[in-house]
Amino acid sequence: MSLIEKEFRAAKLNKFTLSIENFLNSLFLRKTKFILTKPFSAIKLKSEISHVVYLNWMVPLAKIQQFVPPGIALDPVGDHVLFSVLTYRHGHFGPAKLYHLKSLYGSPLQSNWRLYISQTQKQFKVPTVLFLANVMSSQIYCIGSRLFSSMMYTHQPLAFQHNHIGVQTHTKITPGRSNAPDLEVVCHPCDHWNIPSQFLQLSKDINQLLNKIIIQDQALTPLDNGLFRQANIALKFDPKHIRPLKIAFFKSETLADIVQHEKCFAFEIPAVSFFMNHEKTIKLWTLSILV
């Protein structure tokens, strides 16, 4: 399990998964994807996602700095930075242009782990997140994302659940042999917002604070040799439906050292329309678009 490891490792190893593992990690695939980026980079993806649980911490920059590639500046509050884990179920995730065929699309679970890039950098004048880890429950979607996109180096864990029993949500990611990060959390709605003091330094207004965490226009993933993959993202949702959550149980070996002394600020959005498109490769130091 890992927070930033890109190498694909099958959760369970056999002859079939070993062949997939070798192909997805091959130099041939990396070179082919770099050369043949279109038309896949131009496809607009859409999903009607549900039960989006946000787990947010203000974590010490010193503990997260090792995961930040050169050329990227975060937005510190004192010596802490915002870190989030989002977990949700997709609803018919696929090309938006063919959404009339959405019944053919799958609805896998996904967990996205990210940091927030400072808008003081000239390259990022709109809210932008840095993807650290992505996990999906579907083998087909996991392989597909690695074949046709460089935005999400998606891992498929041994087991992934995001269940809603009554008002309680139980999320559990078991990596097995894979490089997926591990997570188990149980949470339930609460009657009022209990904002940790460090989050009040981002904003004392709950609506502004939520917008700071939720509203992001771009996403960035580091590649090799100083290159990055960038894509546009958009979310549509009703802010009136956002509800605060209370954490009843939390465990993660991946995050143990990073968040152990920090308070979690959690909330849920019941339904979100998600869009992503216009992938491109950039070099930060030249601001040049390669594809």
mmCIF file of C-alpha atoms in Angstrom:
data_model
loop_
_atom_site.group_PDB
_atom_site.id
_atom_site.type_symbol
_atom_site.label_atom_id
_atom_site.label_comp_id
_atom_site.label_asym_id
_atom_site.label_seq_id
_atom_site.Cartn_x
_atom_site.Cartn_y
_atom_site.Cartn_z
ATOM 1 C CA MET A 1 0.000 0.000 0.000
ATOM 2 C CA SER A 2 1.179 3.497 -0.776
ATOM 3 C CA LEU A 3 0.095 7.111 -0.962
ATOM 4 C CA ILE A 4 1.923 8.041 -4.179
ATOM 5 C CA GLU A 5 3.192 4.806 -5.770
ATOM 6 C CA LYS A 6 2.166 4.703 -9.445
ATOM 7 C CA GLU A 7 3.217 1.140 -10.261
ATOM 8 C CA PHE A 8 0.248 -1.142 -10.767
ATOM 9 C CA ARG A 9 0.285 -4.243 -8.570
ATOM 10 C CA ALA A 10 -2.484 -6.807 -8.690
ATOM 11 C CA ALA A 11 -4.255 -7.294 -5.371
ATOM 12 C CA LYS A 12 -4.079 -11.068 -5.912
ATOM 13 C CA LEU A 13 -1.421 -12.625 -8.111
ATOM 14 C CA ASN A 14 -2.042 -15.303 -10.705
ATOM 15 C CA LYS A 15 -0.985 -15.815 -14.335
ATOM 16 C CA PHE A 16 -3.745 -13.550 -15.661
ATOM 17 C CA THR A 17 -3.222 -10.666 -13.219
ATOM 18 C CA LEU A 18 0.563 -10.947 -13.623
ATOM 19 C CA SER A 19 0.217 -10.432 -17.387
ATOM 20 C CA ILE A 20 -2.007 -7.382 -16.786
ATOM 21 C CA GLU A 21 0.452 -6.039 -14.231
ATOM 22 C CA ASN A 22 3.411 -6.410 -16.598
ATOM 23 C CA PHE A 23 1.592 -4.738 -19.489
ATOM 24 C CA LEU A 24 0.260 -1.783 -17.466
ATOM 25 C CA ASN A 25 3.745 -1.115 -16.088
ATOM 26 C CA SER A 26 5.507 -1.555 -19.425
ATOM 27 C CA LEU A 27 7.674 1.081 -21.069
ATOM 28 C CA PHE A 28 5.839 0.292 -24.323
ATOM 29 C CA LEU A 29 2.504 1.449 -22.866
ATOM 30 C CA ARG A 30 3.985 4.627 -21.399
ATOM 31 C CA LYS A 31 5.578 5.572 -24.715
ATOM 32 C CA THR A 32 2.416 4.725 -26.670
ATOM 33 C CA LYS A 33 0.227 6.825 -24.376
ATOM 34 C CA PHE A 34 2.615 9.755 -24.653
ATOM 35 C CA ILE A 35 2.539 9.634 -28.474
ATOM 36 C CA LEU A 36 -1.121 8.707 -29.012
ATOM 37 C CA THR A 37 -2.905 10.959 -26.562
ATOM 38 C CA LYS A 38 -5.740 11.938 -28.862
ATOM 39 C CA PRO A 39 -8.634 11.388 -29.289
ATOM 40 C CA PHE A 40 -8.894 10.137 -25.687
ATOM 41 C CA SER A 41 -7.631 13.371 -24.142
ATOM 42 C CA ALA A 42 -10.480 15.286 -25.805
ATOM 43 C CA ILE A 43 -13.271 13.052 -24.493
ATOM 44 C CA LYS A 44 -15.492 14.669 -21.879
ATOM 45 C CA LEU A 45 -16.353 12.231 -19.097
ATOM 46 C CA LYS A 46 -19.477 12.421 -16.962
ATOM 47 C CA SER A 47 -20.762 10.642 -13.872
ATOM 48 C CA GLU A 48 -23.710 11.115 -11.534
ATOM 49 C CA ILE A 49 -21.886 10.278 -8.347
ATOM 50 C CA SER A 50 -23.534 9.694 -4.983
ATOM 51 C CA HIS A 51 -22.742 9.610 -1.265
ATOM 52 C CA VAL A 52 -19.557 11.678 -1.583
ATOM 53 C CA VAL A 53 -17.821 11.521 1.788
ATOM 54 C CA TYR A 54 -15.096 14.136 2.323
ATOM 55 C CA LEU A 55 -12.481 13.493 5.010
ATOM 56 C CA ASN A 56 -10.319 16.576 5.480
ATOM 57 C CA TRP A 57 -7.332 17.338 7.665
ATOM 58 C CA MET A 58 -4.926 20.219 8.121
ATOM 59 C CA VAL A 59 -1.683 18.214 8.151
ATOM 60 C CA PRO A 60 1.908 19.306 8.916
ATOM 61 C CA LEU A 61 3.633 20.378 5.718
ATOM 62 C CA ALA A 62 6.794 18.647 6.926
ATOM 63 C CA LYS A 63 4.985 15.285 6.861
ATOM 64 C CA ILE A 64 3.474 15.730 3.406
ATOM 65 C CA GLN A 65 6.300 17.580 1.629
ATOM 66 C CA GLN A 66 7.886 14.321 0.435
ATOM 67 C CA PHE A 67 4.791 13.697 -1.689
ATOM 68 C CA VAL A 68 4.887 17.116 -3.395
ATOM 69 C CA PRO A 69 6.840 17.141 -6.688
ATOM 70 C CA PRO A 70 9.356 19.926 -7.454
ATOM 71 C CA GLY A 71 7.729 23.003 -8.950
ATOM 72 C CA ILE A 72 4.485 22.648 -7.011
ATOM 73 C CA ALA A 73 3.607 25.035 -4.180
ATOM 74 C CA LEU A 74 0.847 24.244 -1.716
ATOM 75 C CA ASP A 75 -1.172 26.814 0.223
ATOM 76 C CA PRO A 76 0.048 26.595 3.842
ATOM 77 C CA VAL A 77 -1.763 27.919 6.877
ATOM 78 C CA GLY A 78 1.109 28.357 9.272
ATOM 79 C CA ASP A 79 2.998 25.074 8.963
ATOM 80 C CA HIS A 80 -0.059 23.019 7.912
ATOM 81 C CA VAL A 81 -1.740 22.309 4.566
ATOM 82 C CA LEU A 82 -5.148 20.989 3.532
ATOM 83 C CA PHE A 83 -5.369 17.283 2.664
ATOM 84 C CA SER A 84 -8.551 15.483 1.599
ATOM 85 C CA VAL A 85 -9.812 11.972 0.936
ATOM 86 C CA LEU A 86 -13.013 11.691 -1.122
ATOM 87 C CA THR A 87 -14.894 8.410 -1.419
ATOM 88 C CA TYR A 88 -18.047 7.898 -3.475
ATOM 89 C CA ARG A 89 -19.968 5.724 -5.889
ATOM 90 C CA HIS A 90 -20.013 6.615 -9.557
ATOM 91 C CA GLY A 91 -23.294 6.651 -11.422
ATOM 92 C CA HIS A 92 -22.885 5.608 -15.062
ATOM 93 C CA PHE A 93 -19.287 6.825 -15.514
ATOM 94 C CA GLY A 94 -18.412 7.310 -19.181
ATOM 95 C CA PRO A 95 -18.270 9.654 -22.195
ATOM 96 C CA ALA A 96 -20.752 12.531 -21.827
ATOM 97 C CA LYS A 97 -21.425 12.685 -25.567
ATOM 98 C CA LEU A 98 -22.862 9.171 -25.486
ATOM 99 C CA TYR A 99 -24.728 9.570 -22.216
ATOM 100 C CA HIS A 100 -27.932 8.360 -23.816
ATOM 101 C CA LEU A 101 -26.191 4.967 -23.619
ATOM 102 C CA LYS A 102 -25.470 5.415 -19.922
ATOM 103 C CA SER A 103 -27.161 2.133 -19.053
ATOM 104 C CA LEU A 104 -24.086 0.473 -20.567
ATOM 105 C CA TYR A 105 -21.712 2.364 -18.254
ATOM 106 C CA GLY A 106 -20.518 1.029 -14.942
ATOM 107 C CA SER A 107 -20.868 2.583 -11.491
ATOM 108 C CA PRO A 108 -17.723 1.641 -9.556
ATOM 109 C CA LEU A 109 -16.613 2.932 -6.192
ATOM 110 C CA GLN A 110 -13.746 5.417 -6.181
ATOM 111 C CA SER A 111 -11.531 7.047 -3.562
ATOM 112 C CA ASN A 112 -9.447 10.079 -4.477
ATOM 113 C CA TRP A 113 -6.647 11.398 -2.199
ATOM 114 C CA ARG A 114 -5.435 14.929 -2.876
ATOM 115 C CA LEU A 115 -3.653 18.113 -1.874
ATOM 116 C CA TYR A 116 -4.480 21.700 -2.846
ATOM 117 C CA ILE A 117 -2.147 23.773 -5.039
ATOM 118 C CA SER A 118 -1.529 27.420 -4.253
ATOM 119 C CA GLN A 119 -3.143 29.901 -6.632
ATOM 120 C CA THR A 120 -0.164 32.198 -6.168
ATOM 121 C CA GLN A 121 1.583 30.160 -8.865
ATOM 122 C CA LYS A 122 1.178 31.759 -12.297
ATOM 123 C CA GLN A 123 0.217 28.426 -13.834
ATOM 124 C CA PHE A 124 -2.724 27.909 -11.495
ATOM 125 C CA LYS A 125 -5.009 30.907 -11.432
ATOM 126 C CA VAL A 126 -8.039 28.673 -10.844
ATOM 127 C CA PRO A 127 -8.502 26.234 -7.930
ATOM 128 C CA THR A 128 -6.380 23.144 -8.648
ATOM 129 C CA VAL A 129 -5.831 19.882 -6.785
ATOM 130 C CA LEU A 130 -2.826 17.586 -6.881
ATOM 131 C CA PHE A 131 -3.838 13.932 -7.149
ATOM 132 C CA LEU A 132 -1.808 11.655 -4.880
ATOM 133 C CA ALA A 133 -3.724 8.377 -5.051
ATOM 134 C CA ASN A 134 -6.776 6.969 -6.813
ATOM 135 C CA VAL A 135 -8.555 3.722 -6.028
ATOM 136 C CA MET A 136 -11.433 2.055 -7.886
ATOM 137 C CA SER A 137 -13.400 -1.084 -7.156
ATOM 138 C CA SER A 138 -13.755 -2.158 -10.796
ATOM 139 C CA GLN A 139 -10.987 -4.020 -12.611
ATOM 140 C CA ILE A 140 -12.331 -2.873 -15.990
ATOM 141 C CA TYR A 141 -12.365 0.800 -14.976
ATOM 142 C CA CYS A 142 -9.002 0.514 -13.272
ATOM 143 C CA ILE A 143 -7.381 -0.961 -16.383
ATOM 144 C CA GLY A 144 -9.263 1.427 -18.674
ATOM 145 C CA SER A 145 -8.116 4.503 -16.760
ATOM 146 C CA ARG A 146 -4.505 3.353 -17.047
ATOM 147 C CA LEU A 147 -4.829 2.580 -20.748
ATOM 148 C CA PHE A 148 -6.602 5.730 -21.880
ATOM 149 C CA SER A 149 -5.677 8.360 -19.298
ATOM 150 C CA SER A 150 -2.617 9.607 -17.444
ATOM 151 C CA MET A 151 -4.645 11.609 -14.922
ATOM 152 C CA MET A 152 -5.374 8.719 -12.597
ATOM 153 C CA TYR A 153 -2.839 5.994 -11.899
ATOM 154 C CA THR A 154 -5.680 3.960 -10.517
ATOM 155 C CA HIS A 155 -5.196 1.060 -8.115
ATOM 156 C CA GLN A 156 -7.639 -1.780 -7.564
ATOM 157 C CA PRO A 157 -7.553 -3.034 -3.962
ATOM 158 C CA LEU A 158 -8.354 -6.516 -2.771
ATOM 159 C CA ALA A 159 -11.642 -5.254 -1.273
ATOM 160 C CA PHE A 160 -13.473 -1.931 -1.404
ATOM 161 C CA GLN A 161 -16.740 -1.099 0.312
ATOM 162 C CA HIS A 162 -18.633 2.144 0.817
ATOM 163 C CA ASN A 163 -21.852 1.014 2.442
ATOM 164 C CA HIS A 164 -24.782 2.960 3.868
ATOM 165 C CA ILE A 165 -26.671 1.203 6.640
ATOM 166 C CA GLY A 166 -29.394 3.456 7.975
ATOM 167 C CA VAL A 167 -27.721 6.822 8.468
ATOM 168 C CA GLN A 168 -24.277 5.294 9.008
ATOM 169 C CA THR A 169 -21.600 5.051 6.304
ATOM 170 C CA HIS A 170 -18.886 2.404 6.492
ATOM 171 C CA THR A 171 -15.950 2.733 4.118
ATOM 172 C CA LYS A 172 -13.189 0.155 3.941
ATOM 173 C CA ILE A 173 -10.316 -0.207 1.475
ATOM 174 C CA THR A 174 -8.201 -3.342 1.869
ATOM 175 C CA PRO A 175 -5.133 -3.144 -0.409
ATOM 176 C CA GLY A 176 -4.069 -6.780 -0.435
ATOM 177 C CA ARG A 177 -0.948 -6.989 -2.611
ATOM 178 C CA SER A 178 -1.822 -3.781 -4.495
ATOM 179 C CA ASN A 179 -0.313 -0.328 -4.047
ATOM 180 C CA ALA A 180 -3.679 1.126 -3.005
ATOM 181 C CA PRO A 181 -3.687 3.020 0.304
ATOM 182 C CA ASP A 182 -5.668 1.458 3.122
ATOM 183 C CA LEU A 183 -8.616 3.053 4.888
ATOM 184 C CA GLU A 184 -11.439 2.180 7.236
ATOM 185 C CA VAL A 185 -13.849 4.797 8.525
ATOM 186 C CA VAL A 186 -17.319 4.762 10.050
ATOM 187 C CA CYS A 187 -19.242 8.031 10.127
ATOM 188 C CA HIS A 188 -22.760 9.307 10.602
ATOM 189 C CA PRO A 189 -24.574 12.647 10.237
ATOM 190 C CA CYS A 190 -24.585 15.140 13.077
ATOM 191 C CA ASP A 191 -26.867 18.079 13.827
ATOM 192 C CA HIS A 192 -24.371 20.937 13.598
ATOM 193 C CA TRP A 193 -21.037 21.936 12.105
ATOM 194 C CA ASN A 194 -18.104 21.338 14.445
ATOM 195 C CA ILE A 195 -15.211 22.994 12.620
ATOM 196 C CA PRO A 196 -11.696 22.277 13.951
ATOM 197 C CA SER A 197 -9.833 25.440 14.886
ATOM 198 C CA GLN A 198 -7.201 25.065 12.163
ATOM 199 C CA PHE A 199 -9.910 25.064 9.485
ATOM 200 C CA LEU A 200 -11.211 28.383 10.777
ATOM 201 C CA GLN A 201 -7.948 29.889 9.543
ATOM 202 C CA LEU A 202 -9.045 28.990 6.010
ATOM 203 C CA SER A 203 -12.410 30.661 6.559
ATOM 204 C CA LYS A 204 -14.755 31.297 9.473
ATOM 205 C CA ASP A 205 -17.717 31.196 7.100
ATOM 206 C CA ILE A 206 -18.938 27.619 6.594
ATOM 207 C CA ASN A 207 -20.025 28.215 2.991
ATOM 208 C CA GLN A 208 -16.689 29.717 2.010
ATOM 209 C CA LEU A 209 -14.864 26.911 3.773
ATOM 210 C CA LEU A 210 -16.868 24.254 1.937
ATOM 211 C CA ASN A 211 -16.275 25.993 -1.381
ATOM 212 C CA LYS A 212 -12.538 26.079 -0.676
ATOM 213 C CA ILE A 213 -12.541 22.311 -0.245
ATOM 214 C CA ILE A 214 -15.080 21.281 -2.881
ATOM 215 C CA ILE A 215 -14.854 23.709 -5.811
ATOM 216 C CA GLN A 216 -11.844 22.802 -7.961
ATOM 217 C CA ASP A 217 -11.508 23.618 -11.661
ATOM 218 C CA GLN A 218 -8.371 21.653 -12.493
ATOM 219 C CA ALA A 219 -6.551 18.527 -11.397
ATOM 220 C CA LEU A 220 -2.863 17.737 -11.750
ATOM 221 C CA THR A 221 -0.934 14.450 -11.699
ATOM 222 C CA PRO A 222 2.881 14.251 -11.757
ATOM 223 C CA LEU A 223 4.451 12.126 -14.501
ATOM 224 C CA ASP A 224 8.171 11.638 -15.089
ATOM 225 C CA ASN A 225 10.999 14.029 -15.954
ATOM 226 C CA GLY A 226 9.256 17.124 -14.614
ATOM 227 C CA LEU A 227 6.107 16.576 -16.682
ATOM 228 C CA PHE A 228 2.547 16.778 -15.367
ATOM 229 C CA ARG A 229 -0.838 15.735 -16.667
ATOM 230 C CA GLN A 230 -3.587 18.319 -16.248
ATOM 231 C CA ALA A 231 -7.347 18.123 -16.796
ATOM 232 C CA ASN A 232 -10.376 20.332 -16.338
ATOM 233 C CA ILE A 233 -12.936 19.189 -13.786
ATOM 234 C CA ALA A 234 -16.374 20.500 -12.835
ATOM 235 C CA LEU A 235 -18.933 19.634 -10.176
ATOM 236 C CA LYS A 236 -22.638 20.445 -10.046
ATOM 237 C CA PHE A 237 -24.501 19.974 -6.769
ATOM 238 C CA ASP A 238 -26.942 21.643 -4.395
ATOM 239 C CA PRO A 239 -24.967 23.141 -1.478
ATOM 240 C CA LYS A 240 -28.094 23.049 0.697
ATOM 241 C CA HIS A 241 -27.822 19.262 0.785
ATOM 242 C CA ILE A 242 -24.310 19.145 2.266
ATOM 243 C CA ARG A 243 -24.416 17.693 5.764
ATOM 244 C CA PRO A 244 -21.761 17.465 8.501
ATOM 245 C CA LEU A 245 -20.476 14.068 9.582
ATOM 246 C CA LYS A 246 -19.094 12.742 12.839
ATOM 247 C CA ILE A 247 -16.316 10.136 12.743
ATOM 248 C CA ALA A 248 -17.118 7.124 14.919
ATOM 249 C CA PHE A 249 -14.135 5.025 13.833
ATOM 250 C CA PHE A 250 -11.020 5.704 11.753
ATOM 251 C CA LYS A 251 -8.023 3.557 10.866
ATOM 252 C CA SER A 252 -5.379 3.883 8.153
ATOM 253 C CA GLU A 253 -1.811 2.657 8.259
ATOM 254 C CA THR A 254 -1.071 4.805 5.203
ATOM 255 C CA LEU A 255 -2.152 7.975 7.009
ATOM 256 C CA ALA A 256 -1.226 7.019 10.575
ATOM 257 C CA ASP A 257 1.847 9.210 10.844
ATOM 258 C CA ILE A 258 0.364 12.057 8.787
ATOM 259 C CA VAL A 259 -2.984 12.663 10.498
ATOM 260 C CA GLN A 260 -2.499 11.042 13.907
ATOM 261 C CA HIS A 261 -2.578 14.297 15.892
ATOM 262 C CA GLU A 262 -4.993 16.199 13.616
ATOM 263 C CA LYS A 263 -8.761 16.576 13.826
ATOM 264 C CA CYS A 264 -10.834 15.450 10.860
ATOM 265 C CA PHE A 265 -13.417 17.763 9.318
ATOM 266 C CA ALA A 266 -15.904 15.504 7.540
ATOM 267 C CA PHE A 267 -19.040 16.041 5.493
ATOM 268 C CA GLU A 268 -21.146 14.388 2.802
ATOM 269 C CA ILE A 269 -22.715 15.539 -0.451
ATOM 270 C CA PRO A 270 -25.550 13.146 -1.389
ATOM 271 C CA ALA A 271 -25.443 13.744 -5.158
ATOM 272 C CA VAL A 272 -22.961 15.399 -7.530
ATOM 273 C CA SER A 273 -22.735 15.652 -11.314
ATOM 274 C CA PHE A 274 -19.061 15.214 -12.197
ATOM 275 C CA PHE A 275 -17.328 16.207 -15.446
ATOM 276 C CA MET A 276 -13.702 15.878 -16.589
ATOM 277 C CA ASN A 277 -12.134 16.709 -19.945
ATOM 278 C CA HIS A 278 -9.276 18.281 -21.871
ATOM 279 C CA GLU A 279 -6.322 16.297 -20.599
ATOM 280 C CA LYS A 280 -2.948 17.747 -21.545
ATOM 281 C CA THR A 281 0.697 17.336 -20.619
ATOM 282 C CA ILE A 282 2.526 20.385 -19.292
ATOM 283 C CA LYS A 283 5.977 21.416 -18.147
ATOM 284 C CA LEU A 284 5.626 23.799 -15.249
ATOM 285 C CA TRP A 285 8.928 25.585 -15.725
ATOM 286 C CA THR A 286 8.159 26.490 -19.346
ATOM 287 C CA LEU A 287 4.359 26.646 -19.076
ATOM 288 C CA SER A 288 4.327 24.791 -22.388
ATOM 289 C CA ILE A 289 1.529 22.480 -23.444
ATOM 290 C CA LEU A 290 2.969 19.378 -25.073
ATOM 291 C CA VAL A 291 -0.237 17.701 -26.219
#
